mmCIF file of C-alpha atoms and ligand atoms in Angstrom:
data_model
loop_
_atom_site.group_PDB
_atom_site.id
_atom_site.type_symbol
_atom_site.label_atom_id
_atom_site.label_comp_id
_atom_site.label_asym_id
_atom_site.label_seq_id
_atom_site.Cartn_x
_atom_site.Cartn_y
_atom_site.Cartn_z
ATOM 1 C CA UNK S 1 -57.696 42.693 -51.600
ATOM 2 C CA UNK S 2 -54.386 43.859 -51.149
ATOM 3 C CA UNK S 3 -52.389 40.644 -48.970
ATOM 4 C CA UNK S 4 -49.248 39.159 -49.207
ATOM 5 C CA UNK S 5 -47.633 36.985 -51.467
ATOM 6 C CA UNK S 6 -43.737 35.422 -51.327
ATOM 7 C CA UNK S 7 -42.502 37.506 -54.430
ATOM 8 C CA UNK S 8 -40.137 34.673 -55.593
ATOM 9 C CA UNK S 9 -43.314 32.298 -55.314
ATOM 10 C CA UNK S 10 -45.498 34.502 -57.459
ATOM 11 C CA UNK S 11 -43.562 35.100 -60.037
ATOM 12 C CA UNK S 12 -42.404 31.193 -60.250
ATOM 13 C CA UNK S 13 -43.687 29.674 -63.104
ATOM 14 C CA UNK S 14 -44.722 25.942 -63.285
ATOM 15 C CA UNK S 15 -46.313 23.615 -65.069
ATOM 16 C CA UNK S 16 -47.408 20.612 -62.643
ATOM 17 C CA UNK S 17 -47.267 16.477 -64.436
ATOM 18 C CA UNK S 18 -50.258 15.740 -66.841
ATOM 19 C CA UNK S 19 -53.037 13.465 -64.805
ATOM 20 C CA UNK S 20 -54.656 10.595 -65.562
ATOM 21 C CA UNK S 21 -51.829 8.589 -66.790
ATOM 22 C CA UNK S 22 -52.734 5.599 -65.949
ATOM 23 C CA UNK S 23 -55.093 5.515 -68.824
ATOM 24 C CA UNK S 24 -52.076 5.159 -70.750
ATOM 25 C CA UNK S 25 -48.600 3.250 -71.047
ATOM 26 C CA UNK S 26 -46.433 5.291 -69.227
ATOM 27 C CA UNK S 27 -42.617 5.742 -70.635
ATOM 28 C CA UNK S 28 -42.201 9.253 -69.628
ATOM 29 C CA UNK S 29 -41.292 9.752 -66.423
ATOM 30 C CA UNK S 30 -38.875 6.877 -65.738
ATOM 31 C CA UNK S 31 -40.939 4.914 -63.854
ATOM 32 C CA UNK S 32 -40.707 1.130 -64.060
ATOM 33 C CA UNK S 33 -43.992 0.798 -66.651
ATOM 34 C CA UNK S 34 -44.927 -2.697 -64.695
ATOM 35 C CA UNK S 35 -43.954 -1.930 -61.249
ATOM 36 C CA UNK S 36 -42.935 -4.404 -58.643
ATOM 37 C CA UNK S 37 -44.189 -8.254 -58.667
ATOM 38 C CA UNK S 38 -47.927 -8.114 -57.676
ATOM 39 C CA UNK S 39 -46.783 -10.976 -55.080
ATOM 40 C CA UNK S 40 -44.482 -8.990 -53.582
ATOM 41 C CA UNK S 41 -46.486 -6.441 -53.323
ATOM 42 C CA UNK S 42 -49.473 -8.162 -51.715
ATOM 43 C CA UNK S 43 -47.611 -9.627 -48.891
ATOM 44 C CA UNK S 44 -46.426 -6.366 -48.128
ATOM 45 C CA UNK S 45 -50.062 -5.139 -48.034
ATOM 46 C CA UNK S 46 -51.019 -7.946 -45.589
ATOM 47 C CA UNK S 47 -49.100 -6.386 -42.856
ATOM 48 C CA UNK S 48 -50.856 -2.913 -42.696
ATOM 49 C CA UNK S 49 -53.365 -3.067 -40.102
ATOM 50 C CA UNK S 50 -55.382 0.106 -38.207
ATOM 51 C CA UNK S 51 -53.249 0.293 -35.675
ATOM 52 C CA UNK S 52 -50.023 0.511 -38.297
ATOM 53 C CA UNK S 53 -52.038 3.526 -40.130
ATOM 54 C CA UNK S 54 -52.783 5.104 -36.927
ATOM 55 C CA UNK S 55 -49.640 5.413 -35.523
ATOM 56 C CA UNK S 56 -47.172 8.526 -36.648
ATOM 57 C CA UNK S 57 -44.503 7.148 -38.838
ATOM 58 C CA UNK S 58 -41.196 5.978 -37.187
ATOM 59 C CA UNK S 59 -38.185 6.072 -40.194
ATOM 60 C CA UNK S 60 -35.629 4.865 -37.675
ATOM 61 C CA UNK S 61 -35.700 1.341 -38.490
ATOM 62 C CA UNK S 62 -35.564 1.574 -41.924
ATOM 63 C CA UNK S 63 -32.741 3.933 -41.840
ATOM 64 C CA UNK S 64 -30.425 1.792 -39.615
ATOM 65 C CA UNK S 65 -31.268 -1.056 -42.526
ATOM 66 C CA UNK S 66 -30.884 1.133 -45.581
ATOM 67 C CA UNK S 67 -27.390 2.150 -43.631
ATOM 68 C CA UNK S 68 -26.570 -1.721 -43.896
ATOM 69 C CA UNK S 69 -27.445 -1.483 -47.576
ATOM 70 C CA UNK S 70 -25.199 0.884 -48.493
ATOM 71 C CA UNK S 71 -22.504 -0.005 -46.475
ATOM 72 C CA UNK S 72 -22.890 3.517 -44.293
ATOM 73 C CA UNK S 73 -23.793 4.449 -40.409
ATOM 74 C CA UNK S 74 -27.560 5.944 -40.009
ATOM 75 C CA UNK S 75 -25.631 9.311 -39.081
ATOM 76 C CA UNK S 76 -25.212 9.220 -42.702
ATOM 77 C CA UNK S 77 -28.877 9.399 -43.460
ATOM 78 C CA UNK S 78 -31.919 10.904 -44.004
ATOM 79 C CA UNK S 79 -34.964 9.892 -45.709
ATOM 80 C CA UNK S 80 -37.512 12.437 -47.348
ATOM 81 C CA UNK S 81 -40.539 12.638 -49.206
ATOM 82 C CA UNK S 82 -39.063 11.569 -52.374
ATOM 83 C CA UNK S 83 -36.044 13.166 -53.578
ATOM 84 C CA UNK S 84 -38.414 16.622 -54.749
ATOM 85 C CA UNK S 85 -38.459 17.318 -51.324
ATOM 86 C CA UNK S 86 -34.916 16.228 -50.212
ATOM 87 C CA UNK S 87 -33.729 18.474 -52.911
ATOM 88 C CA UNK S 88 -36.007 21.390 -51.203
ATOM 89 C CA UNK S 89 -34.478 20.646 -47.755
ATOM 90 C CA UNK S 90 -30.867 20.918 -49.601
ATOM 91 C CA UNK S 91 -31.456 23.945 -51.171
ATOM 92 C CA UNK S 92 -32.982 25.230 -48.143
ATOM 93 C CA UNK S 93 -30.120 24.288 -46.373
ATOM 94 C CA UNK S 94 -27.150 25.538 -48.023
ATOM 95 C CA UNK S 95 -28.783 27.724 -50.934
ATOM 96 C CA UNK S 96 -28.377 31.256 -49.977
ATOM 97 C CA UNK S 97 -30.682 34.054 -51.160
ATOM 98 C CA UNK S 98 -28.753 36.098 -53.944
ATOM 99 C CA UNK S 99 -26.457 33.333 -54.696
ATOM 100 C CA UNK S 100 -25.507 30.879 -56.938
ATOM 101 C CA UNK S 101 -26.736 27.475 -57.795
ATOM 102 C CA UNK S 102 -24.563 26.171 -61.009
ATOM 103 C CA UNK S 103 -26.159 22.770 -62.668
ATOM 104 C CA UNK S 104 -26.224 21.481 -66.047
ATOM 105 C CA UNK S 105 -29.123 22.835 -67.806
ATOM 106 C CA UNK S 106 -31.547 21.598 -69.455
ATOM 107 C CA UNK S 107 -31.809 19.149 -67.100
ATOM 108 C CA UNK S 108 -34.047 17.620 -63.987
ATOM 109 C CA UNK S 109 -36.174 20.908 -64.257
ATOM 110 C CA UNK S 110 -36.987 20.871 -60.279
ATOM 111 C CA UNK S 111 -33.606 22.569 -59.392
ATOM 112 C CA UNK S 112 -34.482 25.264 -61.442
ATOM 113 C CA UNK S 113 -37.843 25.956 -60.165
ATOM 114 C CA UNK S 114 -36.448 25.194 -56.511
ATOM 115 C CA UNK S 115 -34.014 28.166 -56.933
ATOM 116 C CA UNK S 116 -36.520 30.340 -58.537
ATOM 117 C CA UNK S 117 -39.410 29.066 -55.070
ATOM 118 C CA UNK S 118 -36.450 30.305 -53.055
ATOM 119 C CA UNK S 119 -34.419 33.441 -53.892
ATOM 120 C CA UNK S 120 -31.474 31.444 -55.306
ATOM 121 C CA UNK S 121 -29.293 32.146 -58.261
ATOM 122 C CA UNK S 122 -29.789 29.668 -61.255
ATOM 123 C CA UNK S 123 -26.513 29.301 -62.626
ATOM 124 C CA UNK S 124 -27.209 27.087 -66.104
ATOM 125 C CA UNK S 125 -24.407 25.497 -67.582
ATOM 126 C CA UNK S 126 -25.304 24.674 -70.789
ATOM 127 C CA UNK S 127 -23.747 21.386 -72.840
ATOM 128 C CA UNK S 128 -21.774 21.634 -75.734
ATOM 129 C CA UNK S 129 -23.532 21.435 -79.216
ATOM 130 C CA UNK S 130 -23.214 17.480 -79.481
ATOM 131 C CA UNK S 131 -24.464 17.379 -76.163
ATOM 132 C CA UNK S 132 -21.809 16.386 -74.030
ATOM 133 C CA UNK S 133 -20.772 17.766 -70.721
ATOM 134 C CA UNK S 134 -17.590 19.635 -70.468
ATOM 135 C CA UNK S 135 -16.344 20.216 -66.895
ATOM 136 C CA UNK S 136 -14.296 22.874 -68.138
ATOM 137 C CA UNK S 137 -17.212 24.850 -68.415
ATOM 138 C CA UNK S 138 -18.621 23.692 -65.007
ATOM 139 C CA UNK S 139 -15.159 24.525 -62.971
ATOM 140 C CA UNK S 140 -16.032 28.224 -64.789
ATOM 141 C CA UNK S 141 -19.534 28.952 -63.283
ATOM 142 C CA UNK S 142 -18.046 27.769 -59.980
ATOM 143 C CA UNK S 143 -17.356 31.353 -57.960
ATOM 144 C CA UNK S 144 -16.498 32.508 -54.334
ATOM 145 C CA UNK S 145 -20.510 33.373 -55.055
ATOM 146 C CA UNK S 146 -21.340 29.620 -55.719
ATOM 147 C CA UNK S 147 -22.694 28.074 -52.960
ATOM 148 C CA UNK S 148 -24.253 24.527 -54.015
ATOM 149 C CA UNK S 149 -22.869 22.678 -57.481
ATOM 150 C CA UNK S 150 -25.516 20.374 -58.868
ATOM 151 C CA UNK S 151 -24.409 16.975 -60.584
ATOM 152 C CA UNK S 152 -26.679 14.208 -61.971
ATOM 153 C CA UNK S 153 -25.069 11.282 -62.230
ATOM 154 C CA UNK S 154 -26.039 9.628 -64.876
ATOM 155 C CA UNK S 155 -27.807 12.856 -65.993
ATOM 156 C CA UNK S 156 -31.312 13.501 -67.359
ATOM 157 C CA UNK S 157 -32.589 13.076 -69.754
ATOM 158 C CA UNK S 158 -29.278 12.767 -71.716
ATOM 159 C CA UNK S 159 -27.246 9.970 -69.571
ATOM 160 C CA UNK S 160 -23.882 11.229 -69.542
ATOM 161 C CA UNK S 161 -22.154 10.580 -66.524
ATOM 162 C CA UNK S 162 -18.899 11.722 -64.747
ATOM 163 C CA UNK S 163 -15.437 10.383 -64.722
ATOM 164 C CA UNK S 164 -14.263 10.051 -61.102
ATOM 165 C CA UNK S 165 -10.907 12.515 -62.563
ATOM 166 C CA UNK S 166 -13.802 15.224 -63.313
ATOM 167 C CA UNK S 167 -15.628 15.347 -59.631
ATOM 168 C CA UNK S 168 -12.144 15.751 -58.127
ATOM 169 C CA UNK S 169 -11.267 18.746 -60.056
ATOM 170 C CA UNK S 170 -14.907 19.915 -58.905
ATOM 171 C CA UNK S 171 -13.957 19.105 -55.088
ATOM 172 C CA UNK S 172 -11.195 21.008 -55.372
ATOM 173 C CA UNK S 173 -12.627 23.958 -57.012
ATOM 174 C CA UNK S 174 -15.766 23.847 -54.375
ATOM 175 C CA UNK S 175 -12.837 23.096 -51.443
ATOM 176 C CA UNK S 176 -11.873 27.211 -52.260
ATOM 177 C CA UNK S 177 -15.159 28.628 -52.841
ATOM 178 C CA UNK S 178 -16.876 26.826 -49.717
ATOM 179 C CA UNK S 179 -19.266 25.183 -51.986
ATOM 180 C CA UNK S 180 -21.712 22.019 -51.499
ATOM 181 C CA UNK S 181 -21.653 19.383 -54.099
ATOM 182 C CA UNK S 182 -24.874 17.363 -54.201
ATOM 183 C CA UNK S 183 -24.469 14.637 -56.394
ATOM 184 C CA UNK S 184 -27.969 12.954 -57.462
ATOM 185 C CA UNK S 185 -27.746 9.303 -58.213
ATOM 186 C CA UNK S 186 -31.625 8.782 -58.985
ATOM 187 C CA UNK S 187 -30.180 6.687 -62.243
ATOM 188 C CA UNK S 188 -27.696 4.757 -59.655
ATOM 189 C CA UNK S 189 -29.250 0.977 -59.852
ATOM 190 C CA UNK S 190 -28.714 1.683 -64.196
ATOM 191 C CA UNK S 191 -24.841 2.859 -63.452
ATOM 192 C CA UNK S 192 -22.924 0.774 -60.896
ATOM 193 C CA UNK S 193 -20.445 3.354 -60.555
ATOM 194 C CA UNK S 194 -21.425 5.806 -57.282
ATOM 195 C CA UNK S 195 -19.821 9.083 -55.658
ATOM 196 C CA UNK S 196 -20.935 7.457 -51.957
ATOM 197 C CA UNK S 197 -17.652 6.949 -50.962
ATOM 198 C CA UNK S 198 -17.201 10.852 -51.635
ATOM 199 C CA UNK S 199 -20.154 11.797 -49.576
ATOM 200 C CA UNK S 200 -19.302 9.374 -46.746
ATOM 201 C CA UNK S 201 -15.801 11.048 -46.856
ATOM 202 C CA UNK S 202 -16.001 14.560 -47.608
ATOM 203 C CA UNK S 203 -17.065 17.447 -45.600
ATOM 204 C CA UNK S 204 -19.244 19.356 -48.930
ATOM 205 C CA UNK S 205 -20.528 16.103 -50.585
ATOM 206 C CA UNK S 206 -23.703 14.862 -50.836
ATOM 207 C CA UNK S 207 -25.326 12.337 -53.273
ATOM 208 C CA UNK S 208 -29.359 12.191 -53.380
ATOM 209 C CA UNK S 209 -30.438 8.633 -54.564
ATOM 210 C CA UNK S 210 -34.249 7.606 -54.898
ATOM 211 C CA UNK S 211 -36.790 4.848 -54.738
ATOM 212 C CA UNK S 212 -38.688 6.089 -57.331
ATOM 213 C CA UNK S 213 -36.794 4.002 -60.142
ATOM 214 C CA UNK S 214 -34.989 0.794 -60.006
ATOM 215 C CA UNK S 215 -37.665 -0.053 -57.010
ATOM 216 C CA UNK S 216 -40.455 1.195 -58.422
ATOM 217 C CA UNK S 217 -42.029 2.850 -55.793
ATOM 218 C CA UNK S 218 -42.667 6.405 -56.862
ATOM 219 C CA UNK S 219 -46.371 6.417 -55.723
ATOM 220 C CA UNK S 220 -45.037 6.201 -52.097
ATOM 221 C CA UNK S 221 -42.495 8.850 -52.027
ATOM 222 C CA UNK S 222 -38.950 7.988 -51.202
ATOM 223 C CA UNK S 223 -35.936 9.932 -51.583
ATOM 224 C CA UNK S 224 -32.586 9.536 -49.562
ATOM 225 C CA UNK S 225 -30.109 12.293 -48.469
ATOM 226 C CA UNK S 226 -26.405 10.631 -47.790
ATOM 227 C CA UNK S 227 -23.794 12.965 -46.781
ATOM 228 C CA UNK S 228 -21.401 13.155 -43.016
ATOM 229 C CA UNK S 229 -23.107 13.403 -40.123
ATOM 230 C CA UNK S 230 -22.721 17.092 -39.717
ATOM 231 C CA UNK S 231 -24.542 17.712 -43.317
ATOM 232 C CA UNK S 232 -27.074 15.553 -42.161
ATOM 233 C CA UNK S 233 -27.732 17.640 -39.229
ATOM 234 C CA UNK S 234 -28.211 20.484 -40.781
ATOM 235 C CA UNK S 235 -30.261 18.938 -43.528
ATOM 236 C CA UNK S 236 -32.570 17.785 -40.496
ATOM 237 C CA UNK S 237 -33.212 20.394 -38.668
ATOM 238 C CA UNK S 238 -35.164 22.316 -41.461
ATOM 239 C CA UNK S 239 -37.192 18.986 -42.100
ATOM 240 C CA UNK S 240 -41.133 18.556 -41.149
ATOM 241 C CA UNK S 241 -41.471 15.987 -38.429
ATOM 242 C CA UNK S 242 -43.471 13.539 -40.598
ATOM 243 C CA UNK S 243 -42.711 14.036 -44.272
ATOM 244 C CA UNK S 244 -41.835 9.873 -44.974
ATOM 245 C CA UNK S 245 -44.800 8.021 -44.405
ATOM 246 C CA UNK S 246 -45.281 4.522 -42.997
ATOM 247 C CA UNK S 247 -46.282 2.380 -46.304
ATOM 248 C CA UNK S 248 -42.914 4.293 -47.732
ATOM 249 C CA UNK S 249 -40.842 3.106 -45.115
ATOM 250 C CA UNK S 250 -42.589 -0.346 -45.015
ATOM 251 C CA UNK S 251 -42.291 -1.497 -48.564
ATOM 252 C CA UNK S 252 -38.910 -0.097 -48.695
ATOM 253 C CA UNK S 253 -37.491 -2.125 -46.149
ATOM 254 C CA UNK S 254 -39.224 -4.980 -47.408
ATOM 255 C CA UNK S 255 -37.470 -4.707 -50.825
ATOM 256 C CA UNK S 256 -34.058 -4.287 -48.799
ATOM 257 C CA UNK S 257 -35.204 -7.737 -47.440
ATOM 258 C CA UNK S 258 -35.305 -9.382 -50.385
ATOM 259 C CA UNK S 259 -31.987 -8.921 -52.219
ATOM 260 C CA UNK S 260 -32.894 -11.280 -55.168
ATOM 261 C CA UNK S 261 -36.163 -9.131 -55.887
ATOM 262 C CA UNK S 262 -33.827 -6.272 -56.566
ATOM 263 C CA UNK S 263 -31.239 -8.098 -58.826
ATOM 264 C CA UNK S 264 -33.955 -9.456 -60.830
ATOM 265 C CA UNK S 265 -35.264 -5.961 -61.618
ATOM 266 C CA UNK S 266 -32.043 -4.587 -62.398
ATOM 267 C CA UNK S 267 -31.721 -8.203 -64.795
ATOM 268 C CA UNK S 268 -35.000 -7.576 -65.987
ATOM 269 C CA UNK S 269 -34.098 -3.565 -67.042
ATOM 270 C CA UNK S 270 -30.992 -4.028 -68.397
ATOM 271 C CA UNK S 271 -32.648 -7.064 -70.802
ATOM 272 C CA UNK S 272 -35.269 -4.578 -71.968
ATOM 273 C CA UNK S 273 -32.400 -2.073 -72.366
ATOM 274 C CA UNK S 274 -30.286 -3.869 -74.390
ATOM 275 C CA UNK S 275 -32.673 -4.992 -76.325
ATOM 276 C CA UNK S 276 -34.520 -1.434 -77.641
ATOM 277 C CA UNK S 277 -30.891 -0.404 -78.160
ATOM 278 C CA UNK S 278 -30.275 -2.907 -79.714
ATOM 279 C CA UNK S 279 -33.591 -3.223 -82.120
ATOM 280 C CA UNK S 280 -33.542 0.433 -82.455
ATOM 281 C CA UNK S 281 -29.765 0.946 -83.953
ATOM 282 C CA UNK S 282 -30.476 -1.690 -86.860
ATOM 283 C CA UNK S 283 -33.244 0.069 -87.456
ATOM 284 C CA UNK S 284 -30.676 3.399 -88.039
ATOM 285 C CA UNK S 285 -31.433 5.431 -84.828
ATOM 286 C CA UNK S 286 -29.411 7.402 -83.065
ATOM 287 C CA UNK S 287 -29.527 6.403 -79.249
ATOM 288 C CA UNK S 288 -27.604 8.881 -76.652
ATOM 289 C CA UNK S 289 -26.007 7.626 -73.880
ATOM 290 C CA UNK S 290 -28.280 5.283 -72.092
ATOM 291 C CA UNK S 291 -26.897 4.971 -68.246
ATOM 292 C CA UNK S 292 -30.382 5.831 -66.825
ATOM 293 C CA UNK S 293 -33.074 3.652 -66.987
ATOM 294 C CA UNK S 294 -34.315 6.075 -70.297
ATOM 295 C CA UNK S 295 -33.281 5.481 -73.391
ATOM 296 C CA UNK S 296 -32.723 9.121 -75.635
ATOM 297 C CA UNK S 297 -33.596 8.837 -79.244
ATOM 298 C CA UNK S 298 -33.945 10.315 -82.086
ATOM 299 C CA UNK S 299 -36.628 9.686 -84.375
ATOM 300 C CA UNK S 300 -36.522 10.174 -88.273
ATOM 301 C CA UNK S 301 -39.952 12.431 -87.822
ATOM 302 C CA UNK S 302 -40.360 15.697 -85.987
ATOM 303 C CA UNK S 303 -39.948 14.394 -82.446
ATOM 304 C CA UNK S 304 -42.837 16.933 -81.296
ATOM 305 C CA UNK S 305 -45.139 14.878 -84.148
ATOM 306 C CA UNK S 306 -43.910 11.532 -82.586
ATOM 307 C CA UNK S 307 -44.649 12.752 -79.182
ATOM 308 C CA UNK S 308 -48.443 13.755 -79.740
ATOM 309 C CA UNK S 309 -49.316 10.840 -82.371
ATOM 310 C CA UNK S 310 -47.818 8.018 -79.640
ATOM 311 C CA UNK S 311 -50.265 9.422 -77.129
ATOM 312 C CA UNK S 312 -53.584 10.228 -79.231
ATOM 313 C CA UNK S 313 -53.173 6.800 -82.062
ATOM 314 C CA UNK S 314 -51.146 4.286 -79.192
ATOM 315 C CA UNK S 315 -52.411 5.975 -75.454
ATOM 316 C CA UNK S 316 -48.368 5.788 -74.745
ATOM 317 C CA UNK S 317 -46.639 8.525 -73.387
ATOM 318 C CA UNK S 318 -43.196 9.300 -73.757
ATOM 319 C CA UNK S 319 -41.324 13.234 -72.977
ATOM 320 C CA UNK S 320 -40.413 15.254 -75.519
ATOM 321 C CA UNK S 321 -38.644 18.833 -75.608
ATOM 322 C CA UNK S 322 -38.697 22.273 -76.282
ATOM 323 C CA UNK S 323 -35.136 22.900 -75.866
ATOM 324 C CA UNK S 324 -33.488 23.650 -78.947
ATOM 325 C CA UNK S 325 -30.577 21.154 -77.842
ATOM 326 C CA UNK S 326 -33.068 18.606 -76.804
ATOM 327 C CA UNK S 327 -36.065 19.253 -79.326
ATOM 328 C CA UNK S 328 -35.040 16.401 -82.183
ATOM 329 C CA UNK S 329 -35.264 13.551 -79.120
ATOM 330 C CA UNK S 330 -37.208 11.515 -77.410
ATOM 331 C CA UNK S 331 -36.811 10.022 -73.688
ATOM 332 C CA UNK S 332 -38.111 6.727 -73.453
ATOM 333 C CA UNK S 333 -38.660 4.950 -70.044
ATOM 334 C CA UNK S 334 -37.056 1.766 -69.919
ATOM 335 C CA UNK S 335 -38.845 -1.424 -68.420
ATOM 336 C CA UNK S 336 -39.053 -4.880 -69.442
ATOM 337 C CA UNK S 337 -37.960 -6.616 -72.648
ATOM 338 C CA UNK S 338 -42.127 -7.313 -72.811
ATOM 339 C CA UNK S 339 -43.002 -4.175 -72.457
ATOM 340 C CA UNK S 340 -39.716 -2.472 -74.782
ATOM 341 C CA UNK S 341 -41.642 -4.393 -77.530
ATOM 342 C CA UNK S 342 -44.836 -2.794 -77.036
ATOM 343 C CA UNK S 343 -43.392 0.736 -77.235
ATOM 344 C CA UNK S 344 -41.110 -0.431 -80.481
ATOM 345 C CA UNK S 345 -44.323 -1.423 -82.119
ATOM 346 C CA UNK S 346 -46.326 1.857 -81.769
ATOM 347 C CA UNK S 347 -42.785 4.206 -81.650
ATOM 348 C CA UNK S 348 -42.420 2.592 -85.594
ATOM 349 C CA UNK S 349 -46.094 3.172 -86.087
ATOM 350 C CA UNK S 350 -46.010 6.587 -85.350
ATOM 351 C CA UNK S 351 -42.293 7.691 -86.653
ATOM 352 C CA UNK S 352 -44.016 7.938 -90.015
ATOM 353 C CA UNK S 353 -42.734 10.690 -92.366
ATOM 354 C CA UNK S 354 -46.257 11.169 -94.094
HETATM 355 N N1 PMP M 401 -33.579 13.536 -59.535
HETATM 356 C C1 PMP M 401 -33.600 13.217 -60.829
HETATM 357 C C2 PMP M 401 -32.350 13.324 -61.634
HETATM 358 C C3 PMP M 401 -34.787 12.795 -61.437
HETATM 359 O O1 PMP M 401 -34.783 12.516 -62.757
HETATM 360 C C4 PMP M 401 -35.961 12.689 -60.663
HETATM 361 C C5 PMP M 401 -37.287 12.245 -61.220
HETATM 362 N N2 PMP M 401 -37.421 12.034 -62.529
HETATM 363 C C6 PMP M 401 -35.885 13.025 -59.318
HETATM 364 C C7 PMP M 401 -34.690 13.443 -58.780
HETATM 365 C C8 PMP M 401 -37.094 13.002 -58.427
HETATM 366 O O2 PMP M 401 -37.397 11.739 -57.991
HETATM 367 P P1 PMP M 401 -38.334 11.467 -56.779
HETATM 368 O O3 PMP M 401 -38.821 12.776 -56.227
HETATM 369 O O4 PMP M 401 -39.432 10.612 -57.272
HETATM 370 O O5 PMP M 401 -37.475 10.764 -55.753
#
């Protein structure tokens, strides 16, 4: 039959997250491997009754609190359906057909595909051969065509981050071309340092931030737009009505209630961080920079080899590449010091030469 089909959609080519992970341990997609304390979470439970499950969700509340958080006003905010979609919305937003999206490739592979769903220009910037970021190279793909600059901050899966010297000589470049800045901060809670004042500020900055990660609760779908008022406008008006739902909201502003619940995780991370780092460089391993909550290492056998023998001999799953910058590495999710050692055991296991 001869119907329609969105061209850019068609020819868009994706490969959707392997299922049926949790039959394994899971340190590869930055998730927290344990979660949130089963406590916690069980008290939040208690409070969902019919009535709370029939009723259309309401993010109001928990956007007025999250503003408190953060030190913003709710103008500031807008919640979405994990940052996936709140990247969608963005590039929906101020992406223009024909034009150009510039971000640091390889990289957080759902701009890419995001441009590609929508008409956009994919402008990769690629890193330099030791895998650093020069913003030299950035300020070069930025054009009077350029009309949204991507930066993660820290960036995956290698977690380099920015200098606060290198995003202003991005603002200014993006003040003459009319360009957005989005800023994603997923990795925030793992790097204290944070662009918000910029986007609370600034009249083309936005930073994305998630509660996927530090608070664990990537099931439920929770991403966070941040930007001045008039962004967020904008940003709103191409949202669906309902897109956060009500457990989201709920356990999110329960974990805003409890301030020590969130210290404690980012206690309990940086431990386990610290001490894989730590175990893994006496062993003679060469760990990139670390400012997510991933670790990026290489291992003395074919990474590819590592990758399949961790998940068929140890049911663990960690990401590996295809890249040919990225292919010799490993990204590790980071979670407990407990559960670091269980991946150390089967990673030395399974980093045999033989
Ligand atoms: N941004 C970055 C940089 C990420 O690494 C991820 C997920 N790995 C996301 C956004 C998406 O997070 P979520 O949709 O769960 O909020």
């Amino acid at each position: 039959m001869n119907y329609y089909v969105n061209e850019n959609i068609r020819r868009t080519e994706r490969v959707f997250p392997m299922q049926g992970r949790m039959d394994y341990l899971r340190y590869d997609m930055n998730e927290n491997p344990e979660g949130l304390p089963k406590a916690f979470v069980d008290s939040v439970l208690s409070e969902i009754t019919p009535e709370f499950l029939a009723v259309y969700p309401e993010p109001d509340r928990f956007v007025r609190k999250y503003a408190d958080f953060i030190g913003a006003k709710p103008e500031n905010i807008m919640t979405a359906n994990g940052s996936d979609m709140a990247i969608r919305y963005i590039l929906e937003t101020f992406g223009e057909p024909g034009k150009d999206v510039v971000t640091v490739t390889p990289s957080f592979e759902m701009y890419r595909i995001n441009c590609s769903l929508l008409g956009l220009r994919h402008v990769p910037v690629p890193y330099n051969e030791d895998l650093t970021i020069s913003v030299g190279r950035i300020l070069e793909a930025i054009t009077a065509d350029t009309r949204v600059v991507v930066l993660l901050n820290p960036n995956n899966p290698i977690g380099n981050v920015y200098t606060e010297e290198e995003l202003r000589m991005i603002l200014e470049k993006t003040r003459e071309t009319g360009s957005i800045v989005l800023i994603d901060e997923a990795y925030h809670y793992f790097w204290p340092e944070t662009f918000l004042p910029y986007a609370l500020s600034s009249e083309n900055v936005i930073v994305l931030r998630t509660f996927s990660k530090l608070f664990s609760l990537a099931a439920l779908r929770l991403g966070i737009v941040i930007a001045n008022p008039q962004l967020i406008h904008y940003v709103k008006n191409g949202r669906l009505s309902f897109d956060v739902n009500s457990m989201a909201l709920l356990f999110a502003e329960r974990i805003l209630d409890h301030p020590e619940m969130v210290s404690e995780l980012q206690r309990t991370e940086q431990e386990g961080k610290d001490w894989i780092l730590r175990e893994l460089r006496t062993r003679g391993y060469e760990c990139r920079d670390c400012r997510g909550n991933f670790i990026f290492v290489r291992p003395k056998a074919e990474a590819s080899l590592v990758v399949q023998r961790l998940e068929d001999e140890e049911k663990l799953l960690v990401h590996g590449y295809g890249h040919p910058y990225l292919k010799d590495f490993i990204r590790v999710s980071v979670g407990s010091e407990h559960a670091m050692e269980i991946f150390l055991e089967a990673f030395l296991r399974t980093d045999r030469i033989s």
